[in-house]
Amino acid sequence: MSFLKTPLIGLRADHFRHPLDFRATANLKQLPGLDVVIRNLLGPIAEQFFYLENIASSVLVGEQQLPDLHKLLIDACQVLDLEPPQLYIRQHPVPNAYTFAMRGKQPFIVVHTSLLELLTQEEIQAVIAHELGHLKCEHGVYLTLANILVLAAGQLPTLGGAIAQTLQAQILEWVRCAEFTCDRAALLAIQNPKVVSSVLMKLAGGSPTLSGQLNLEAFLTQARAYDDISNDQLGEMLKQAMTAQLTHPVPVLRAREIDRWASSQEYQSLLQERPTQQGKDAKIAGGWRNW
């Protein structure tokens, strides 16, 4: 089944990058040589390791292997004006999807079987498009560092651990900001905000047996209750403490944010007038930073 929408020929990352992503990426770029170190020291080993692991333990999607999923990938790439990466399906009980791209070689996306069981075909394409957003924005280097820091921060000596944890906090903040951008990539590919929000709702509290009973409008209402906690300083402090170690913003806010962007002139212009330069000079809008 095909869900091909309006192709966005000439689309660039800055056309849809979230303002918080702009700011967090600029902060990381102020760390001299960070991306070079990751590419040159970690890139060759990590790239080969994860590539071999996927060949050995996953199924590579193609025209002759799970062709319906391959078509969803190709259609999303056409909309986002992006060369198709490899797509692997992995047997795993935890619904998840992730992307790997380090040195400009063959990037790939991995989707867990449990996630496929949870979602509709169009929602699966939204997940694929979200991962394509990481490739479109060249997030691969910092994503790799985030994964390494999360695993290694607690295993380093005291001084090294303190340095790693400081860097980890900054990297995780960037990852959370980047996720907002990739949700926008999913919306651009699907061009239906309810589909993207439905994915987030199912990831928060769905299952194959419950998914048909979930209410998207009620889920979006949850975001307002979450926002109300920020009315006082204590509530804000609790939210910051709760989310400091998360790699993703909390689902209700992701759904609310994508719903807001779907109503924005920026999004409508991308669909109606095709890509422009407007995203490049976008201002840092909004005051909330609660994941």
mmCIF file of C-alpha atoms in Angstrom:
data_model
loop_
_atom_site.group_PDB
_atom_site.id
_atom_site.type_symbol
_atom_site.label_atom_id
_atom_site.label_comp_id
_atom_site.label_asym_id
_atom_site.label_seq_id
_atom_site.Cartn_x
_atom_site.Cartn_y
_atom_site.Cartn_z
ATOM 1 C CA MET A 1 0.000 0.000 0.000
ATOM 2 C CA SER A 2 1.389 3.407 -0.994
ATOM 3 C CA PHE A 3 0.996 6.638 0.951
ATOM 4 C CA LEU A 4 3.028 8.869 -1.364
ATOM 5 C CA LYS A 5 2.240 12.542 -0.748
ATOM 6 C CA THR A 6 3.426 15.845 -2.232
ATOM 7 C CA PRO A 7 7.151 15.492 -3.046
ATOM 8 C CA LEU A 8 9.276 18.225 -1.487
ATOM 9 C CA ILE A 9 12.017 18.481 -4.089
ATOM 10 C CA GLY A 10 14.895 20.617 -2.832
ATOM 11 C CA LEU A 11 13.967 20.127 0.817
ATOM 12 C CA ARG A 12 16.841 20.874 3.184
ATOM 13 C CA ALA A 13 17.180 20.215 6.878
ATOM 14 C CA ASP A 14 17.043 23.914 7.750
ATOM 15 C CA HIS A 15 13.629 24.167 6.118
ATOM 16 C CA PHE A 16 12.039 22.150 8.934
ATOM 17 C CA ARG A 17 14.591 22.039 11.753
ATOM 18 C CA HIS A 18 13.014 22.815 15.129
ATOM 19 C CA PRO A 19 14.229 26.063 16.778
ATOM 20 C CA LEU A 20 15.420 24.150 19.845
ATOM 21 C CA ASP A 21 17.447 21.896 17.556
ATOM 22 C CA PHE A 22 19.083 24.971 15.995
ATOM 23 C CA ARG A 23 20.189 26.182 19.399
ATOM 24 C CA ALA A 24 21.321 22.821 20.793
ATOM 25 C CA THR A 25 23.306 22.011 17.638
ATOM 26 C CA ALA A 26 25.015 25.400 17.782
ATOM 27 C CA ASN A 27 26.020 24.682 21.383
ATOM 28 C CA LEU A 28 27.569 21.337 20.435
ATOM 29 C CA LYS A 29 29.482 22.887 17.551
ATOM 30 C CA GLN A 30 31.185 25.164 20.065
ATOM 31 C CA LEU A 31 33.012 22.099 21.423
ATOM 32 C CA PRO A 32 36.119 22.154 19.181
ATOM 33 C CA GLY A 33 36.927 18.986 17.289
ATOM 34 C CA LEU A 34 34.154 16.887 18.807
ATOM 35 C CA ASP A 35 32.685 15.684 15.535
ATOM 36 C CA VAL A 36 36.146 15.023 14.060
ATOM 37 C CA VAL A 37 37.130 12.868 17.026
ATOM 38 C CA ILE A 38 33.945 10.829 16.797
ATOM 39 C CA ARG A 39 34.264 10.264 13.063
ATOM 40 C CA ASN A 40 37.960 9.387 13.071
ATOM 41 C CA LEU A 41 38.306 7.429 16.313
ATOM 42 C CA LEU A 42 34.915 5.827 16.853
ATOM 43 C CA GLY A 43 33.553 5.826 13.321
ATOM 44 C CA PRO A 44 35.506 2.958 11.711
ATOM 45 C CA ILE A 45 34.961 0.529 14.595
ATOM 46 C CA ALA A 46 31.341 1.426 15.305
ATOM 47 C CA GLU A 47 30.390 1.431 11.646
ATOM 48 C CA GLN A 48 31.774 -2.031 10.976
ATOM 49 C CA PHE A 49 30.459 -3.500 14.221
ATOM 50 C CA PHE A 50 26.849 -2.355 13.795
ATOM 51 C CA TYR A 51 26.811 -3.175 10.089
ATOM 52 C CA LEU A 52 27.973 -6.750 10.704
ATOM 53 C CA GLU A 53 25.550 -7.126 13.599
ATOM 54 C CA ASN A 54 22.603 -6.178 11.413
ATOM 55 C CA ILE A 55 23.621 -8.475 8.583
ATOM 56 C CA ALA A 56 23.883 -11.332 11.061
ATOM 57 C CA SER A 57 20.800 -10.678 13.207
ATOM 58 C CA SER A 58 18.239 -8.749 11.127
ATOM 59 C CA VAL A 59 16.375 -8.985 7.836
ATOM 60 C CA LEU A 60 17.342 -6.525 5.093
ATOM 61 C CA VAL A 61 14.252 -5.077 3.419
ATOM 62 C CA GLY A 62 14.234 -4.843 -0.369
ATOM 63 C CA GLU A 63 12.123 -5.307 -3.479
ATOM 64 C CA GLN A 64 12.250 -9.085 -2.989
ATOM 65 C CA GLN A 65 12.144 -9.036 0.825
ATOM 66 C CA LEU A 66 9.152 -7.482 2.607
ATOM 67 C CA PRO A 67 8.336 -5.385 -0.483
ATOM 68 C CA ASP A 68 5.484 -3.471 1.184
ATOM 69 C CA LEU A 69 7.897 -2.049 3.773
ATOM 70 C CA HIS A 70 10.397 -1.303 1.025
ATOM 71 C CA LYS A 71 7.739 0.701 -0.824
ATOM 72 C CA LEU A 72 6.979 2.717 2.333
ATOM 73 C CA LEU A 73 10.675 3.554 2.603
ATOM 74 C CA ILE A 74 11.038 4.562 -1.048
ATOM 75 C CA ASP A 75 7.915 6.723 -1.012
ATOM 76 C CA ALA A 76 9.013 8.558 2.149
ATOM 77 C CA CYS A 77 12.455 9.170 0.637
ATOM 78 C CA GLN A 78 10.883 10.644 -2.474
ATOM 79 C CA VAL A 79 8.826 13.088 -0.412
ATOM 80 C CA LEU A 80 11.822 14.128 1.721
ATOM 81 C CA ASP A 81 14.167 14.264 -1.299
ATOM 82 C CA LEU A 82 16.620 11.782 0.185
ATOM 83 C CA GLU A 83 18.588 8.800 -1.110
ATOM 84 C CA PRO A 84 17.133 5.587 0.370
ATOM 85 C CA PRO A 85 19.192 4.017 3.160
ATOM 86 C CA GLN A 86 19.130 0.333 4.015
ATOM 87 C CA LEU A 87 16.209 -0.776 6.171
ATOM 88 C CA TYR A 88 16.484 -3.745 8.529
ATOM 89 C CA ILE A 89 13.770 -5.498 10.522
ATOM 90 C CA ARG A 90 14.883 -7.026 13.822
ATOM 91 C CA GLN A 91 13.051 -9.458 16.072
ATOM 92 C CA HIS A 92 12.692 -7.651 19.411
ATOM 93 C CA PRO A 93 9.967 -7.379 22.072
ATOM 94 C CA VAL A 94 10.547 -3.649 22.764
ATOM 95 C CA PRO A 95 8.914 -1.306 20.184
ATOM 96 C CA ASN A 96 11.750 0.823 18.836
ATOM 97 C CA ALA A 97 13.489 2.121 15.729
ATOM 98 C CA TYR A 98 16.914 3.680 15.318
ATOM 99 C CA THR A 99 19.345 5.014 12.727
ATOM 100 C CA PHE A 100 23.064 4.628 12.172
ATOM 101 C CA ALA A 101 25.198 6.815 9.901
ATOM 102 C CA MET A 102 28.756 7.799 10.740
ATOM 103 C CA ARG A 103 31.089 8.554 7.852
ATOM 104 C CA GLY A 104 28.929 9.196 4.838
ATOM 105 C CA LYS A 105 28.892 5.531 3.846
ATOM 106 C CA GLN A 106 25.851 3.274 3.678
ATOM 107 C CA PRO A 107 23.456 4.427 6.435
ATOM 108 C CA PHE A 108 20.756 2.138 7.731
ATOM 109 C CA ILE A 109 17.553 2.147 9.752
ATOM 110 C CA VAL A 110 16.471 -0.652 12.091
ATOM 111 C CA VAL A 111 12.831 -1.250 13.076
ATOM 112 C CA HIS A 112 11.810 -3.788 15.709
ATOM 113 C CA THR A 113 9.130 -6.354 14.917
ATOM 114 C CA SER A 114 7.111 -5.397 18.001
ATOM 115 C CA LEU A 115 6.758 -1.869 16.645
ATOM 116 C CA LEU A 116 5.444 -3.188 13.334
ATOM 117 C CA GLU A 117 2.836 -5.233 15.210
ATOM 118 C CA LEU A 118 1.650 -2.117 17.053
ATOM 119 C CA LEU A 119 1.206 0.289 14.127
ATOM 120 C CA THR A 120 -0.786 0.684 10.930
ATOM 121 C CA GLN A 121 1.004 0.850 7.588
ATOM 122 C CA GLU A 122 0.814 4.640 7.472
ATOM 123 C CA GLU A 123 2.081 4.890 11.048
ATOM 124 C CA ILE A 124 4.990 2.609 10.137
ATOM 125 C CA GLN A 125 5.855 4.984 7.328
ATOM 126 C CA ALA A 126 5.788 7.850 9.826
ATOM 127 C CA VAL A 127 8.336 5.977 11.953
ATOM 128 C CA ILE A 128 10.538 5.369 8.924
ATOM 129 C CA ALA A 129 10.261 9.042 7.954
ATOM 130 C CA HIS A 130 11.220 10.093 11.490
ATOM 131 C CA GLU A 131 14.403 8.043 11.152
ATOM 132 C CA LEU A 132 14.993 9.518 7.700
ATOM 133 C CA GLY A 133 14.878 12.900 9.417
ATOM 134 C CA HIS A 134 18.022 11.945 11.352
ATOM 135 C CA LEU A 135 19.770 11.223 8.050
ATOM 136 C CA LYS A 136 18.450 14.365 6.377
ATOM 137 C CA CYS A 137 19.796 16.458 9.256
ATOM 138 C CA GLU A 138 23.081 14.499 9.483
ATOM 139 C CA HIS A 139 22.494 13.600 13.121
ATOM 140 C CA GLY A 140 24.506 10.374 12.934
ATOM 141 C CA VAL A 141 27.739 11.550 14.581
ATOM 142 C CA TYR A 142 26.158 13.036 17.702
ATOM 143 C CA LEU A 143 23.649 10.177 17.984
ATOM 144 C CA THR A 144 26.536 7.716 18.117
ATOM 145 C CA LEU A 145 28.243 9.735 20.830
ATOM 146 C CA ALA A 146 25.021 9.864 22.833
ATOM 147 C CA ASN A 147 24.677 6.086 22.757
ATOM 148 C CA ILE A 148 28.283 5.588 23.826
ATOM 149 C CA LEU A 149 28.061 8.084 26.680
ATOM 150 C CA VAL A 150 24.868 6.582 28.026
ATOM 151 C CA LEU A 151 26.569 3.184 28.188
ATOM 152 C CA ALA A 152 29.971 4.330 29.448
ATOM 153 C CA ALA A 153 29.329 7.244 31.819
ATOM 154 C CA GLY A 154 28.962 5.036 34.886
ATOM 155 C CA GLN A 155 32.002 2.915 34.093
ATOM 156 C CA LEU A 156 34.702 5.613 34.048
ATOM 157 C CA PRO A 157 37.011 6.758 36.868
ATOM 158 C CA THR A 158 35.772 9.643 39.029
ATOM 159 C CA LEU A 159 37.294 12.533 37.060
ATOM 160 C CA GLY A 160 36.642 10.973 33.690
ATOM 161 C CA GLY A 161 33.156 10.056 34.809
ATOM 162 C CA ALA A 162 32.414 13.629 35.852
ATOM 163 C CA ILE A 163 33.581 14.926 32.475
ATOM 164 C CA ALA A 164 31.599 12.266 30.654
ATOM 165 C CA GLN A 165 28.453 13.022 32.638
ATOM 166 C CA THR A 166 28.759 16.743 31.892
ATOM 167 C CA LEU A 167 29.112 15.995 28.200
ATOM 168 C CA GLN A 168 26.352 13.420 28.433
ATOM 169 C CA ALA A 169 23.903 15.997 29.787
ATOM 170 C CA GLN A 170 24.654 18.326 26.878
ATOM 171 C CA ILE A 171 24.435 15.531 24.322
ATOM 172 C CA LEU A 172 21.141 14.223 25.719
ATOM 173 C CA GLU A 173 19.668 17.712 25.615
ATOM 174 C CA TRP A 174 20.659 17.887 21.955
ATOM 175 C CA VAL A 175 19.096 14.473 21.257
ATOM 176 C CA ARG A 176 15.791 15.575 22.777
ATOM 177 C CA CYS A 177 15.807 18.691 20.624
ATOM 178 C CA ALA A 178 16.695 16.667 17.522
ATOM 179 C CA GLU A 179 13.692 14.404 18.098
ATOM 180 C CA PHE A 180 11.347 17.359 17.616
ATOM 181 C CA THR A 181 12.948 17.988 14.234
ATOM 182 C CA CYS A 182 12.568 14.360 13.188
ATOM 183 C CA ASP A 183 8.913 14.352 14.195
ATOM 184 C CA ARG A 184 8.539 17.208 11.730
ATOM 185 C CA ALA A 185 10.204 15.075 9.049
ATOM 186 C CA ALA A 186 7.622 12.383 9.768
ATOM 187 C CA LEU A 187 4.817 14.902 9.344
ATOM 188 C CA LEU A 188 6.269 16.194 6.061
ATOM 189 C CA ALA A 189 6.362 12.653 4.703
ATOM 190 C CA ILE A 190 2.902 11.613 5.954
ATOM 191 C CA GLN A 191 1.266 15.061 5.742
ATOM 192 C CA ASN A 192 -1.289 14.098 8.399
ATOM 193 C CA PRO A 193 -0.533 15.212 11.980
ATOM 194 C CA LYS A 194 -2.995 12.721 13.465
ATOM 195 C CA VAL A 195 -0.946 9.828 12.121
ATOM 196 C CA VAL A 196 2.271 11.113 13.721
ATOM 197 C CA SER A 197 0.546 11.837 17.021
ATOM 198 C CA SER A 198 -1.063 8.408 16.953
ATOM 199 C CA VAL A 199 2.382 6.801 16.750
ATOM 200 C CA LEU A 200 3.449 8.713 19.855
ATOM 201 C CA MET A 201 0.273 7.744 21.700
ATOM 202 C CA LYS A 202 0.802 4.064 20.933
ATOM 203 C CA LEU A 203 4.438 4.241 22.010
ATOM 204 C CA ALA A 204 3.313 5.784 25.300
ATOM 205 C CA GLY A 205 0.602 3.282 26.186
ATOM 206 C CA GLY A 206 -0.464 1.141 23.293
ATOM 207 C CA SER A 207 -0.485 -2.563 22.512
ATOM 208 C CA PRO A 208 -1.874 -4.632 19.632
ATOM 209 C CA THR A 209 -5.000 -5.326 21.710
ATOM 210 C CA LEU A 210 -5.484 -1.770 23.035
ATOM 211 C CA SER A 211 -4.592 0.330 19.993
ATOM 212 C CA GLY A 212 -8.132 0.319 18.581
ATOM 213 C CA GLN A 213 -9.536 1.734 21.831
ATOM 214 C CA LEU A 214 -7.122 4.660 22.210
ATOM 215 C CA ASN A 215 -8.429 8.233 21.899
ATOM 216 C CA LEU A 216 -6.034 10.675 20.284
ATOM 217 C CA GLU A 217 -7.854 13.814 21.429
ATOM 218 C CA ALA A 218 -7.777 12.623 25.026
ATOM 219 C CA PHE A 219 -4.069 11.929 24.669
ATOM 220 C CA LEU A 220 -3.406 15.466 23.409
ATOM 221 C CA THR A 221 -5.353 16.821 26.381
ATOM 222 C CA GLN A 222 -2.776 15.197 28.668
ATOM 223 C CA ALA A 223 -0.183 17.697 27.459
ATOM 224 C CA ARG A 224 -2.108 20.570 28.972
ATOM 225 C CA ALA A 225 -2.142 18.872 32.365
ATOM 226 C CA TYR A 226 1.601 18.323 32.084
ATOM 227 C CA ASP A 227 2.135 21.991 31.248
ATOM 228 C CA ASP A 228 0.134 23.075 34.287
ATOM 229 C CA ILE A 229 2.812 21.597 36.556
ATOM 230 C CA SER A 230 5.174 24.358 35.395
ATOM 231 C CA ASN A 231 3.073 27.070 37.014
ATOM 232 C CA ASP A 232 5.406 27.092 40.001
ATOM 233 C CA GLN A 233 9.159 26.739 40.468
ATOM 234 C CA LEU A 234 8.925 23.387 42.237
ATOM 235 C CA GLY A 235 6.961 21.868 39.397
ATOM 236 C CA GLU A 236 9.529 23.083 36.879
ATOM 237 C CA MET A 237 12.391 21.657 38.929
ATOM 238 C CA LEU A 238 10.660 18.286 39.207
ATOM 239 C CA LYS A 239 10.096 18.114 35.459
ATOM 240 C CA GLN A 240 13.713 18.998 34.724
ATOM 241 C CA ALA A 241 14.969 16.351 37.163
ATOM 242 C CA MET A 242 12.633 13.722 35.765
ATOM 243 C CA THR A 243 13.711 14.240 32.158
ATOM 244 C CA ALA A 244 17.440 15.000 32.506
ATOM 245 C CA GLN A 245 18.500 11.474 31.517
ATOM 246 C CA LEU A 246 15.905 10.899 28.798
ATOM 247 C CA THR A 247 16.931 10.519 25.167
ATOM 248 C CA HIS A 248 13.468 11.545 23.906
ATOM 249 C CA PRO A 249 10.998 14.258 24.916
ATOM 250 C CA VAL A 250 7.960 12.916 26.761
ATOM 251 C CA PRO A 251 5.360 11.646 24.249
ATOM 252 C CA VAL A 252 2.515 14.034 25.132
ATOM 253 C CA LEU A 253 4.654 17.065 24.361
ATOM 254 C CA ARG A 254 5.942 15.579 21.121
ATOM 255 C CA ALA A 255 2.354 15.007 20.023
ATOM 256 C CA ARG A 256 1.281 18.495 21.065
ATOM 257 C CA GLU A 257 4.268 20.095 19.361
ATOM 258 C CA ILE A 258 3.665 18.314 16.063
ATOM 259 C CA ASP A 259 -0.018 19.278 16.245
ATOM 260 C CA ARG A 260 0.995 22.932 16.669
ATOM 261 C CA TRP A 261 3.484 22.857 13.807
ATOM 262 C CA ALA A 262 0.897 21.289 11.495
ATOM 263 C CA SER A 263 -1.166 24.485 11.923
ATOM 264 C CA SER A 264 1.753 26.825 11.349
ATOM 265 C CA GLN A 265 2.375 28.947 8.274
ATOM 266 C CA GLU A 266 5.862 27.468 8.035
ATOM 267 C CA TYR A 267 4.505 23.953 7.535
ATOM 268 C CA GLN A 268 1.734 25.045 5.164
ATOM 269 C CA SER A 269 4.234 26.975 3.043
ATOM 270 C CA LEU A 270 6.456 23.926 2.681
ATOM 271 C CA LEU A 271 3.543 21.944 1.280
ATOM 272 C CA GLN A 272 1.966 24.656 -0.856
ATOM 273 C CA GLU A 273 4.946 26.651 -2.080
ATOM 274 C CA ARG A 274 7.607 23.917 -1.917
ATOM 275 C CA PRO A 275 10.826 24.388 0.111
ATOM 276 C CA THR A 276 12.028 27.961 0.724
ATOM 277 C CA GLN A 277 14.775 29.607 2.716
ATOM 278 C CA GLN A 278 12.433 30.461 5.589
ATOM 279 C CA GLY A 279 13.640 27.727 7.941
ATOM 280 C CA LYS A 280 17.256 28.856 7.818
ATOM 281 C CA ASP A 281 16.559 32.139 9.564
ATOM 282 C CA ALA A 282 13.874 30.889 11.940
ATOM 283 C CA LYS A 283 13.879 32.561 15.323
ATOM 284 C CA ILE A 284 14.097 30.658 18.584
ATOM 285 C CA ALA A 285 10.408 30.583 19.403
ATOM 286 C CA GLY A 286 8.608 29.451 22.489
ATOM 287 C CA GLY A 287 9.716 29.437 26.091
ATOM 288 C CA TRP A 288 9.107 25.812 27.108
ATOM 289 C CA ARG A 289 11.922 23.309 27.366
ATOM 290 C CA ASN A 290 10.118 20.568 29.259
ATOM 291 C CA TRP A 291 10.676 17.170 27.772
#
